[in-house]
Short mmCIF file of C-alpha atoms and ligand atoms in Angstrom, two decimals:
data_model
loop_
_atom_site.label_atom_id
_atom_site.label_comp_id
_atom_site.label_asym_id
_atom_site.label_seq_id
_atom_site.Cartn_x
_atom_site.Cartn_y
_atom_site.Cartn_z
CA UNK R 1 121.78 93.57 69.27
CA UNK R 2 124.91 91.97 69.17
CA UNK R 3 124.84 89.19 66.87
CA UNK R 4 126.53 86.53 69.17
CA UNK R 5 123.89 87.68 71.59
CA UNK R 6 121.58 87.08 69.58
CA UNK R 7 122.71 83.72 68.99
CA UNK R 8 122.85 82.64 72.59
CA UNK R 9 119.83 83.94 73.19
CA UNK R 10 118.41 82.01 70.17
CA UNK R 11 119.27 78.33 71.81
CA UNK R 12 118.58 79.57 75.39
CA UNK R 13 115.08 80.19 73.91
CA UNK R 14 114.69 76.58 72.75
CA UNK R 15 116.34 75.31 75.82
CA UNK R 16 113.69 77.02 77.78
CA UNK R 17 110.73 75.66 75.51
CA UNK R 18 112.06 71.97 76.20
CA UNK R 19 112.30 72.49 80.04
CA UNK R 20 108.57 74.15 80.16
CA UNK R 21 106.73 71.19 77.81
CA UNK R 22 108.89 69.15 80.69
CA UNK R 23 107.40 70.99 82.92
CA UNK R 24 104.28 70.68 81.67
CA UNK R 25 104.31 66.99 81.67
CA UNK R 26 105.17 66.95 85.58
CA UNK R 27 101.90 69.20 86.27
CA UNK R 28 99.74 66.79 84.60
CA UNK R 29 101.64 64.01 86.01
CA UNK R 30 101.17 65.38 89.32
CA UNK R 31 96.96 66.18 88.79
CA UNK R 32 95.26 64.49 85.97
CA UNK R 33 97.06 61.42 84.50
CA UNK R 34 95.66 58.36 84.71
CA UNK R 35 97.83 55.52 86.90
CA UNK R 36 98.86 53.72 84.04
CA UNK R 37 100.63 56.86 82.42
CA UNK R 38 103.12 56.80 84.70
CA UNK R 39 105.52 54.58 82.67
CA UNK R 40 105.58 56.79 79.57
CA UNK R 41 105.27 59.93 80.81
CA UNK R 42 108.32 58.93 83.01
CA UNK R 43 110.29 57.98 79.84
CA UNK R 44 108.76 61.24 77.56
CA UNK R 45 110.30 63.26 80.31
CA UNK R 46 114.07 61.69 80.59
CA UNK R 47 114.29 62.52 76.73
CA UNK R 48 113.01 66.29 76.70
CA UNK R 49 115.72 66.43 80.42
CA UNK R 50 118.34 65.02 78.17
CA UNK R 51 117.41 67.08 74.82
CA UNK R 52 117.55 70.58 76.94
CA UNK R 53 121.11 69.47 78.72
CA UNK R 54 122.72 68.21 75.55
CA UNK R 55 121.42 72.07 73.58
CA UNK R 56 122.58 73.81 76.79
CA UNK R 57 126.03 71.77 77.64
CA UNK R 58 127.35 71.60 73.65
CA UNK R 59 130.72 73.51 73.18
CA UNK R 60 128.45 76.10 70.82
CA UNK R 61 127.63 77.65 74.57
CA UNK R 62 130.98 77.64 75.57
CA UNK R 63 131.86 79.67 72.06
CA UNK R 64 129.63 82.21 72.21
CA UNK R 65 130.06 82.68 76.09
CA UNK R 66 134.08 83.41 75.49
CA UNK R 67 133.38 85.88 72.21
CA UNK R 68 130.69 87.31 74.72
CA UNK R 69 133.36 88.41 77.07
CA UNK R 70 134.45 91.98 75.75
CA UNK R 71 130.49 92.69 75.50
CA UNK R 72 130.11 91.92 79.07
CA UNK R 73 132.81 94.07 80.10
CA UNK R 74 131.31 96.95 78.56
CA UNK R 75 127.45 96.61 79.66
CA UNK R 76 126.51 97.83 82.96
CA UNK R 77 126.55 94.84 85.49
CA UNK R 78 122.93 95.06 86.31
CA UNK R 79 121.64 95.10 82.65
CA UNK R 80 119.70 92.59 81.40
CA UNK R 81 122.25 91.40 78.24
CA UNK R 82 125.50 91.53 81.07
CA UNK R 83 123.16 89.70 83.27
CA UNK R 84 122.27 87.20 80.98
CA UNK R 85 125.72 85.78 79.92
CA UNK R 86 126.94 85.65 83.68
CA UNK R 87 124.02 83.59 84.95
CA UNK R 88 124.46 81.66 81.52
CA UNK R 89 127.68 81.18 82.25
CA UNK R 90 128.01 80.28 86.16
CA UNK R 91 124.80 77.67 84.61
CA UNK R 92 127.04 76.03 81.76
CA UNK R 93 129.64 75.58 84.24
CA UNK R 94 127.73 73.63 86.43
CA UNK R 95 126.16 71.63 83.67
CA UNK R 96 129.25 70.58 82.17
CA UNK R 97 131.74 70.24 84.68
CA UNK R 98 130.33 66.95 85.91
CA UNK R 99 130.93 63.93 83.72
CA UNK R 100 127.98 62.43 82.73
CA UNK R 101 128.75 58.80 83.84
CA UNK R 102 129.27 60.21 87.28
CA UNK R 103 125.91 61.98 87.18
CA UNK R 104 124.09 58.49 85.97
CA UNK R 105 125.55 56.71 88.17
CA UNK R 106 124.50 58.72 90.67
CA UNK R 107 121.23 59.10 89.84
CA UNK R 108 120.50 55.59 89.63
CA UNK R 109 121.74 55.09 93.12
CA UNK R 110 119.63 57.60 94.24
CA UNK R 111 116.84 56.31 92.63
CA UNK R 112 117.21 52.31 94.45
CA UNK R 113 117.52 54.34 97.49
CA UNK R 114 114.27 56.10 96.98
CA UNK R 115 112.81 52.55 96.83
CA UNK R 116 114.42 51.10 99.64
CA UNK R 117 114.04 53.98 101.75
CA UNK R 118 110.16 53.45 101.47
CA UNK R 119 110.45 50.29 102.91
CA UNK R 120 112.69 50.93 105.56
CA UNK R 121 110.29 53.67 106.26
CA UNK R 122 107.17 51.67 106.60
CA UNK R 123 109.40 48.86 108.90
CA UNK R 124 110.55 51.66 110.91
CA UNK R 125 114.17 50.10 109.92
CA UNK R 126 117.04 52.64 109.06
CA UNK R 127 119.90 49.79 109.06
CA UNK R 128 117.91 48.96 105.25
CA UNK R 129 118.96 51.94 104.12
CA UNK R 130 122.00 52.74 105.68
CA UNK R 131 124.50 51.38 103.54
CA UNK R 132 122.93 53.14 100.84
CA UNK R 133 123.34 56.16 102.67
CA UNK R 134 126.42 55.90 103.16
CA UNK R 135 126.93 55.62 99.68
CA UNK R 136 125.20 58.77 99.29
CA UNK R 137 127.58 60.90 101.53
CA UNK R 138 130.35 59.63 99.01
CA UNK R 139 128.82 60.60 95.91
CA UNK R 140 127.55 64.00 97.79
CA UNK R 141 131.19 64.47 98.52
CA UNK R 142 132.38 63.47 95.26
CA UNK R 143 130.03 65.86 93.33
CA UNK R 144 130.65 68.67 95.58
CA UNK R 145 134.77 67.74 94.41
CA UNK R 146 134.14 68.85 90.77
CA UNK R 147 133.68 72.27 92.12
CA UNK R 148 136.76 74.46 93.68
CA UNK R 149 135.09 75.30 97.60
CA UNK R 150 136.25 76.66 100.59
CA UNK R 151 133.54 73.73 102.52
CA UNK R 152 132.80 70.89 100.77
CA UNK R 153 129.18 71.83 101.48
CA UNK R 154 129.80 75.22 99.53
CA UNK R 155 129.00 73.54 95.93
CA UNK R 156 126.26 71.17 97.17
CA UNK R 157 124.61 74.41 99.11
CA UNK R 158 125.02 77.16 95.59
CA UNK R 159 122.97 74.64 93.44
CA UNK R 160 119.50 75.87 95.23
CA UNK R 161 120.97 79.26 97.38
CA UNK R 162 123.83 80.41 95.05
CA UNK R 163 126.26 82.20 96.62
CA UNK R 164 125.61 81.10 99.69
CA UNK R 165 128.29 79.26 101.93
CA UNK R 166 128.39 77.51 105.12
CA UNK R 167 130.40 80.01 106.29
CA UNK R 168 127.62 82.57 106.43
CA UNK R 169 125.25 79.68 106.84
CA UNK R 170 126.48 78.49 110.30
CA UNK R 171 126.50 81.77 112.89
CA UNK R 172 123.34 82.95 110.79
CA UNK R 173 121.18 79.35 112.11
CA UNK R 174 123.45 79.60 115.17
CA UNK R 175 122.04 82.87 116.16
CA UNK R 176 118.51 82.27 114.81
CA UNK R 177 118.56 78.71 117.13
CA UNK R 178 119.94 80.41 120.32
CA UNK R 179 116.62 82.34 120.19
CA UNK R 180 114.38 79.77 119.20
CA UNK R 181 115.32 77.48 121.81
CA UNK R 182 114.46 79.68 124.61
CA UNK R 183 111.48 81.23 123.03
CA UNK R 184 109.93 77.98 122.12
CA UNK R 185 110.20 76.82 125.58
CA UNK R 186 108.62 79.63 126.62
CA UNK R 187 105.66 79.13 124.58
CA UNK R 188 104.86 75.04 125.29
CA UNK R 189 104.67 76.07 128.96
CA UNK R 190 101.88 78.01 128.19
CA UNK R 191 98.36 76.48 128.10
CA UNK R 192 97.70 74.85 124.53
CA UNK R 193 95.91 76.91 122.22
CA UNK R 194 92.13 76.03 121.44
CA UNK R 195 92.24 74.95 117.98
CA UNK R 196 88.49 73.15 118.33
CA UNK R 197 87.77 76.00 115.69
CA UNK R 198 89.55 74.88 112.73
CA UNK R 199 89.14 71.27 113.65
CA UNK R 200 85.35 70.49 112.41
CA UNK R 201 84.55 69.43 109.42
CA UNK R 202 84.82 71.63 106.35
CA UNK R 203 83.23 71.26 102.83
CA UNK R 204 86.03 70.76 100.27
CA UNK R 205 84.63 73.20 97.52
CA UNK R 206 83.82 76.04 100.14
CA UNK R 207 87.50 76.10 101.05
CA UNK R 208 88.91 75.92 97.79
CA UNK R 209 86.87 78.73 96.96
CA UNK R 210 87.46 80.74 100.19
CA UNK R 211 91.50 79.80 99.47
CA UNK R 212 90.90 81.19 95.68
CA UNK R 213 89.26 84.40 96.53
CA UNK R 214 92.27 85.74 99.35
CA UNK R 215 95.05 84.42 96.37
CA UNK R 216 93.09 86.48 93.66
CA UNK R 217 92.92 89.55 96.12
CA UNK R 218 96.80 89.16 96.95
CA UNK R 219 97.03 89.68 92.83
CA UNK R 220 96.67 85.68 91.74
CA UNK R 221 95.57 86.24 88.36
CA UNK R 222 93.40 83.30 87.02
CA UNK R 223 94.17 84.70 83.55
CA UNK R 224 97.66 83.62 84.18
CA UNK R 225 97.65 80.68 86.22
CA UNK R 226 94.90 78.20 87.77
CA UNK R 227 94.36 75.84 91.03
CA UNK R 228 93.97 72.00 90.68
CA UNK R 229 94.70 69.58 93.74
CA UNK R 230 97.84 67.28 94.19
CA UNK R 231 99.04 65.23 97.09
CA UNK R 232 101.84 67.33 97.58
CA UNK R 233 100.67 71.27 96.89
CA UNK R 234 103.41 72.99 94.21
CA UNK R 235 103.93 75.75 92.25
CA UNK R 236 105.09 75.33 88.56
CA UNK R 237 105.88 78.17 85.58
CA UNK R 238 105.31 77.45 81.73
CA UNK R 239 106.23 81.01 80.82
CA UNK R 240 105.70 84.37 82.99
CA UNK R 241 102.13 84.44 82.09
CA UNK R 242 101.39 80.37 82.87
CA UNK R 243 101.96 80.07 86.63
CA UNK R 244 100.17 77.28 88.33
CA UNK R 245 99.54 76.26 92.22
CA UNK R 246 98.14 73.39 93.27
CA UNK R 247 96.49 72.38 96.88
CA UNK R 248 95.29 69.43 99.14
CA UNK R 249 92.24 69.95 101.24
CA UNK R 250 91.55 68.27 104.80
CA UNK R 251 87.79 68.46 105.17
CA UNK R 252 88.88 68.22 108.82
CA UNK R 253 91.36 71.17 109.26
CA UNK R 254 90.13 74.40 107.66
CA UNK R 255 93.94 75.54 107.66
CA UNK R 256 95.26 72.96 105.35
CA UNK R 257 93.98 74.43 102.34
CA UNK R 258 93.65 77.80 103.37
CA UNK R 259 97.54 78.14 104.51
CA UNK R 260 98.38 75.79 101.58
CA UNK R 261 97.21 77.77 99.11
CA UNK R 262 98.18 81.28 99.72
CA UNK R 263 102.03 79.64 100.60
CA UNK R 264 102.01 78.64 96.57
CA UNK R 265 100.44 81.59 95.72
CA UNK R 266 103.23 83.96 97.14
CA UNK R 267 105.88 81.78 94.96
CA UNK R 268 103.42 81.82 92.07
CA UNK R 269 103.13 85.95 92.67
CA UNK R 270 107.44 85.96 92.60
CA UNK R 271 107.38 84.67 88.97
CA UNK R 272 104.32 86.13 87.87
CA UNK R 273 106.27 89.45 88.55
CA UNK R 274 109.44 88.29 86.77
CA UNK R 275 109.71 91.13 83.60
CA UNK R 276 108.46 90.07 80.12
CA UNK R 277 111.88 91.26 79.12
CA UNK R 278 113.35 88.15 80.80
CA UNK R 279 111.18 85.45 78.95
CA UNK R 280 112.22 82.33 77.74
CA UNK R 281 115.46 82.82 79.11
CA UNK R 282 116.90 81.65 82.15
CA UNK R 283 116.47 84.49 83.70
CA UNK R 284 112.85 83.95 83.90
CA UNK R 285 112.64 82.65 87.26
CA UNK R 286 113.01 82.99 91.13
CA UNK R 287 116.58 83.18 91.75
CA UNK R 288 117.57 80.85 94.97
CA UNK R 289 115.37 78.35 96.69
CA UNK R 290 115.63 80.81 99.92
CA UNK R 291 114.31 84.24 98.32
CA UNK R 292 111.64 81.66 96.80
CA UNK R 293 110.77 80.60 100.05
CA UNK R 294 110.66 84.22 101.51
CA UNK R 295 107.91 85.06 99.40
CA UNK R 296 106.03 81.95 99.98
CA UNK R 297 106.22 82.48 103.72
CA UNK R 298 105.74 85.98 104.03
CA UNK R 299 102.32 85.90 101.76
CA UNK R 300 101.29 82.97 103.90
CA UNK R 301 102.58 83.68 107.41
CA UNK R 302 103.66 87.71 107.87
CA UNK R 303 100.21 88.34 105.67
CA UNK R 304 98.31 85.10 105.88
CA UNK R 305 98.34 84.38 109.78
CA UNK R 306 98.12 87.73 110.44
CA UNK R 307 95.22 89.68 112.78
CA UNK R 308 95.05 92.66 110.42
CA UNK R 309 93.88 90.06 107.34
CA UNK R 310 91.65 87.96 109.10
CA UNK R 311 89.85 91.44 110.80
CA UNK R 312 88.19 91.61 107.24
CA UNK R 313 88.09 88.06 106.07
CA UNK R 314 86.82 86.53 109.13
CA UNK R 315 83.14 87.74 108.81
CA UNK R 316 83.22 86.43 105.65
CA UNK R 317 84.30 83.09 106.81
CA UNK R 318 82.17 82.67 109.31
CA UNK R 319 79.23 83.71 105.96
CA UNK R 320 80.38 81.14 104.54
CA UNK R 321 80.66 78.25 107.25
CA UNK R 322 77.94 79.80 110.03
CA UNK R 323 77.41 76.63 111.96
CA UNK R 324 80.89 75.58 112.17
CA UNK R 325 82.02 79.19 113.28
CA UNK R 326 79.51 81.47 114.80
CA UNK R 327 80.44 80.32 118.31
CA UNK R 328 84.21 81.92 117.97
CA UNK R 329 85.49 84.80 117.95
CA UNK R 330 87.88 86.49 115.90
CA UNK R 331 90.30 86.43 118.54
CA UNK R 332 89.85 82.38 118.86
CA UNK R 333 90.12 82.10 115.29
CA UNK R 334 93.25 84.19 115.45
CA UNK R 335 94.81 82.06 117.96
CA UNK R 336 93.77 78.84 116.72
CA UNK R 337 95.55 79.70 113.10
CA UNK R 338 98.87 80.22 115.28
CA UNK R 339 99.13 77.15 117.45
CA UNK R 340 102.01 76.17 118.90
CA UNK R 341 103.39 72.76 119.42
CA UNK R 342 106.55 70.56 120.12
CA UNK R 343 106.34 68.43 117.24
CA UNK R 344 108.41 65.68 115.88
CA UNK R 345 107.46 66.23 112.12
CA UNK R 346 108.93 68.86 110.17
CA UNK R 347 106.07 69.16 107.36
CA UNK R 348 103.64 69.31 110.10
CA UNK R 349 105.26 71.95 112.24
CA UNK R 350 103.52 75.42 113.25
CA UNK R 351 105.54 78.97 112.43
CA UNK R 352 107.51 78.90 115.30
CA UNK R 353 108.97 75.81 115.66
CA UNK R 354 109.61 74.81 112.13
CA UNK R 355 113.04 76.19 111.78
CA UNK R 356 114.43 74.04 114.45
CA UNK R 357 113.35 70.96 112.55
CA UNK R 358 115.39 72.57 109.24
CA UNK R 359 119.02 73.81 111.35
CA UNK R 360 118.89 70.36 113.19
CA UNK R 361 119.15 68.86 109.40
CA UNK R 362 121.48 71.40 108.07
CA UNK R 363 123.51 71.02 111.14
CA UNK R 364 123.99 67.16 110.62
CA UNK R 365 124.30 67.22 106.77
CA UNK R 366 126.87 69.48 107.29
CA UNK R 367 128.98 67.35 109.98
CA UNK R 368 128.13 63.84 108.02
CA UNK R 369 130.18 65.95 105.00
CA UNK R 370 132.97 67.03 107.18
CA UNK R 371 133.10 63.46 108.50
CA UNK R 372 132.80 64.77 112.35
CA UNK R 373 129.59 62.15 112.61
CA UNK R 374 128.58 58.75 111.13
CA UNK R 375 125.73 57.74 109.48
CA UNK R 376 125.38 54.62 111.38
CA UNK R 377 124.95 56.87 114.36
CA UNK R 378 121.96 59.13 112.70
CA UNK R 379 119.29 58.02 114.47
CA UNK R 380 120.63 58.53 118.11
CA UNK R 381 121.88 61.90 117.04
CA UNK R 382 118.91 62.89 115.33
CA UNK R 383 116.94 62.01 118.85
CA UNK R 384 119.63 64.10 120.95
CA UNK R 385 119.19 67.07 118.72
CA UNK R 386 115.42 67.13 118.68
CA UNK R 387 115.36 66.22 122.88
CA UNK R 388 117.92 69.30 122.93
CA UNK R 389 116.08 71.92 120.66
CA UNK R 390 112.33 70.78 120.74
CA UNK R 391 112.00 68.85 124.23
CA UNK R 392 110.72 66.12 122.68
CA UNK R 393 112.06 62.86 120.24
CA UNK R 394 110.72 60.16 118.58
CA UNK R 395 110.57 56.79 119.56
CA UNK R 396 110.97 55.48 116.27
CA UNK R 397 113.08 56.18 113.09
CA UNK R 398 110.04 56.74 110.61
CA UNK R 399 109.01 59.69 112.72
CA UNK R 400 112.93 60.80 113.45
CA UNK R 401 115.76 60.25 110.83
CA UNK R 402 113.85 58.68 107.86
CA UNK R 403 110.81 61.22 107.83
CA UNK R 404 112.23 63.75 104.97
CA UNK R 405 113.07 62.53 101.34
CA UNK R 406 115.44 64.48 100.99
CA UNK R 407 118.63 62.42 101.72
CA UNK R 408 117.11 59.37 100.26
CA UNK R 409 116.21 60.30 97.04
CA UNK R 410 118.94 62.58 96.21
CA UNK R 411 122.32 64.14 97.70
CA UNK R 412 123.12 65.17 101.57
CA UNK R 413 124.19 68.32 101.49
CA UNK R 414 122.70 72.07 100.36
CA UNK R 415 118.85 70.57 100.27
CA UNK R 416 117.44 72.23 103.72
CA UNK R 417 118.85 75.62 104.31
CA UNK R 418 116.65 77.27 101.80
CA UNK R 419 113.81 77.07 103.85
CA UNK R 420 114.76 78.84 106.82
CA UNK R 421 116.59 81.46 105.05
CA UNK R 422 112.96 81.93 103.45
CA UNK R 423 112.10 82.54 107.00
CA UNK R 424 114.53 84.93 107.73
CA UNK R 425 114.38 86.98 104.44
CA UNK R 426 110.36 87.30 104.35
CA UNK R 427 110.86 89.22 107.35
CA UNK R 428 113.34 91.55 106.53
CA UNK R 429 111.86 92.16 103.15
CA UNK R 430 108.67 92.82 104.98
CA UNK R 431 110.16 95.43 106.88
CA UNK R 432 111.57 96.83 104.55
CA UNK R 433 108.50 97.69 102.63
CA UNK R 434 106.80 98.75 105.82
CA UNK R 435 109.45 101.41 105.95
CA UNK R 436 109.50 102.72 102.71
CA UNK R 437 105.48 102.14 102.44
CA UNK R 438 103.91 102.56 106.25
CA UNK R 439 100.16 102.31 104.45
CA UNK R 440 100.31 98.70 103.98
CA UNK R 441 99.35 97.23 107.47
CA UNK R 442 96.09 99.37 107.44
CA UNK R 443 95.06 98.07 104.04
CA UNK R 444 96.04 94.51 104.36
CA UNK R 445 93.09 95.40 107.25
CA UNK R 446 90.75 96.21 103.63
CA UNK R 447 92.56 93.55 101.87
CA UNK R 448 94.16 95.58 99.36
CA UNK R 449 97.11 94.02 98.93
CA UNK R 450 98.51 96.26 95.80
CA UNK R 451 100.94 98.85 97.81
CA UNK R 452 103.37 95.57 98.94
CA UNK R 453 102.18 93.31 95.92
CA UNK R 454 103.81 96.40 93.72
CA UNK R 455 106.85 97.02 96.21
CA UNK R 456 107.64 92.91 96.15
CA UNK R 457 107.92 93.52 92.12
CA UNK R 458 109.82 96.53 91.70
CA UNK R 459 112.37 95.50 94.46
CA UNK R 460 112.56 91.57 94.27
CA UNK R 461 110.31 89.61 91.47
CA UNK R 462 110.82 91.98 88.53
CA UNK R 463 114.53 91.09 88.24
CA UNK R 464 113.86 87.45 87.91
CA UNK R 465 117.52 85.59 88.34
CA UNK R 466 119.67 88.36 87.19
CA UNK R 467 121.49 88.73 91.00
CA UNK R 468 122.20 86.49 94.06
CA UNK R 469 119.79 86.30 96.94
CA UNK R 470 122.58 88.66 98.75
CA UNK R 471 122.82 91.39 95.96
CA UNK R 472 118.76 91.32 95.91
CA UNK R 473 118.38 91.55 99.89
CA UNK R 474 121.25 94.44 99.86
CA UNK R 475 119.40 96.45 97.17
CA UNK R 476 115.92 96.06 98.01
CA UNK R 477 116.54 95.99 101.84
CA UNK R 478 119.73 98.16 102.40
CA UNK R 479 121.29 95.99 104.36
CA UNK R 480 122.94 92.53 104.38
CA UNK R 481 121.08 89.05 105.03
CA UNK R 482 120.33 89.55 109.25
CA UNK R 483 117.98 87.23 111.68
CA UNK R 484 116.91 90.53 113.55
CA UNK R 485 113.93 91.54 111.88
CA UNK R 486 112.63 87.95 112.16
CA UNK R 487 113.47 87.64 115.36
CA UNK R 488 111.28 90.86 116.21
CA UNK R 489 109.19 89.58 114.17
CA UNK R 490 108.30 86.42 116.50
CA UNK R 491 108.55 87.45 119.50
CA UNK R 492 106.04 90.17 119.53
CA UNK R 493 103.39 88.17 117.90
CA UNK R 494 103.96 85.31 120.11
CA UNK R 495 104.10 87.20 123.10
CA UNK R 496 100.93 88.83 122.01
CA UNK R 497 99.16 85.44 121.31
CA UNK R 498 100.65 83.55 124.63
CA UNK R 499 100.56 86.60 126.51
CA UNK R 500 104.06 86.51 127.96
CA UNK R 501 106.79 88.80 128.02
CA UNK R 502 110.35 88.00 125.94
ZN1 LIG L 601 107.22 76.48 99.25
#
């Protein structure tokens, strides 16, 4: 191996070790750490973060990248080596272009704003946090201005969805919104689905065992992961062979634990499927928040909430909860887990309305950055958009503009698009898998997931971060990113569920 590449890898391995050690501390903080450990833990994680940053942003890396330029030109773009050099260069630029002093200031401001937001939300008082939010907007613009860009939001979007831009996202989301608004209207005009089947008492341990059984059938290997309980479910990775998930249980709602677990399992399958050749480098991970979300959504919704899947599992679920479920048919259960309603809260929203919540936030944050709208008008603009898109709006700001932490604990811009990109891509990927392997649908009703899982591994997971989302979509599906398969999927599913024609 080239000696400079060897030197680069050595540093990257150590940075990766430090980052993973920090992630392990974070996992423990969310799962088992006693409350009084919090202060020390925050300090330890900050120290590790600083060490990793120092190591990665050192001049040594810049020199090595310079020396590696000729080699990169000789290598195939798709090779692991060329990809490592290319992605390291992008990450290095991101890590070094913004002055440390600015980052520290912004981070202190964000922590203060977060504390204020907790009070503002509790007291339903947007004005309490408005001045801080004004400063956050200013910081966010300044952050973006450290990078060349066409639109002020582009560099902020690029942080979690590399190479995505407002010029791509605006028409894509506008297209989706145009289809979704009348679709939601038509569905909510029907008799609401009866979800009493899932709103009963279901013992925690039985719920967890059932969720884990499906996760393992999907291909989640307990020798390479584990499931624990947290307030907010998440997935975290310490190595390609140690990818953990968490979930939460509501003993009065059967859907919470099962579908959160399947969602996080989708994220985990992605990380577990990355080629071992990329381990310990910055290529060992999902390529963007959008592609990551496409996998959680695919396994949670397209597969997890499908009738095919429950044809196999519902009788098993009835065996586990005979008293609760004996009077409910598969059809009743299928309707209950796919119930649609107009909702105020993004995180409680169903599959059909969810993207409207996200698009509202994307549009507002992009308009804020452009200076088209003002912070002080946010609560009213929020209400107006909810009324227009979802036919409902909150009387309180706590359930309105104050509901999500994103703008109050970080930056304004680039933090919401990944959720909807994920939904769009989930259908595009699934359709491509079905076209290549038509047997997948039948296999799902027999709880066989290998064919689908292997297709996803070969076409998406194995590449890690080597390619951008757009590149992965093109390679895996042969097409540019499009909303068509996703809209078709929603129309077919909800036309059947609510017995309507679109
Ligand atoms: Zn997710």
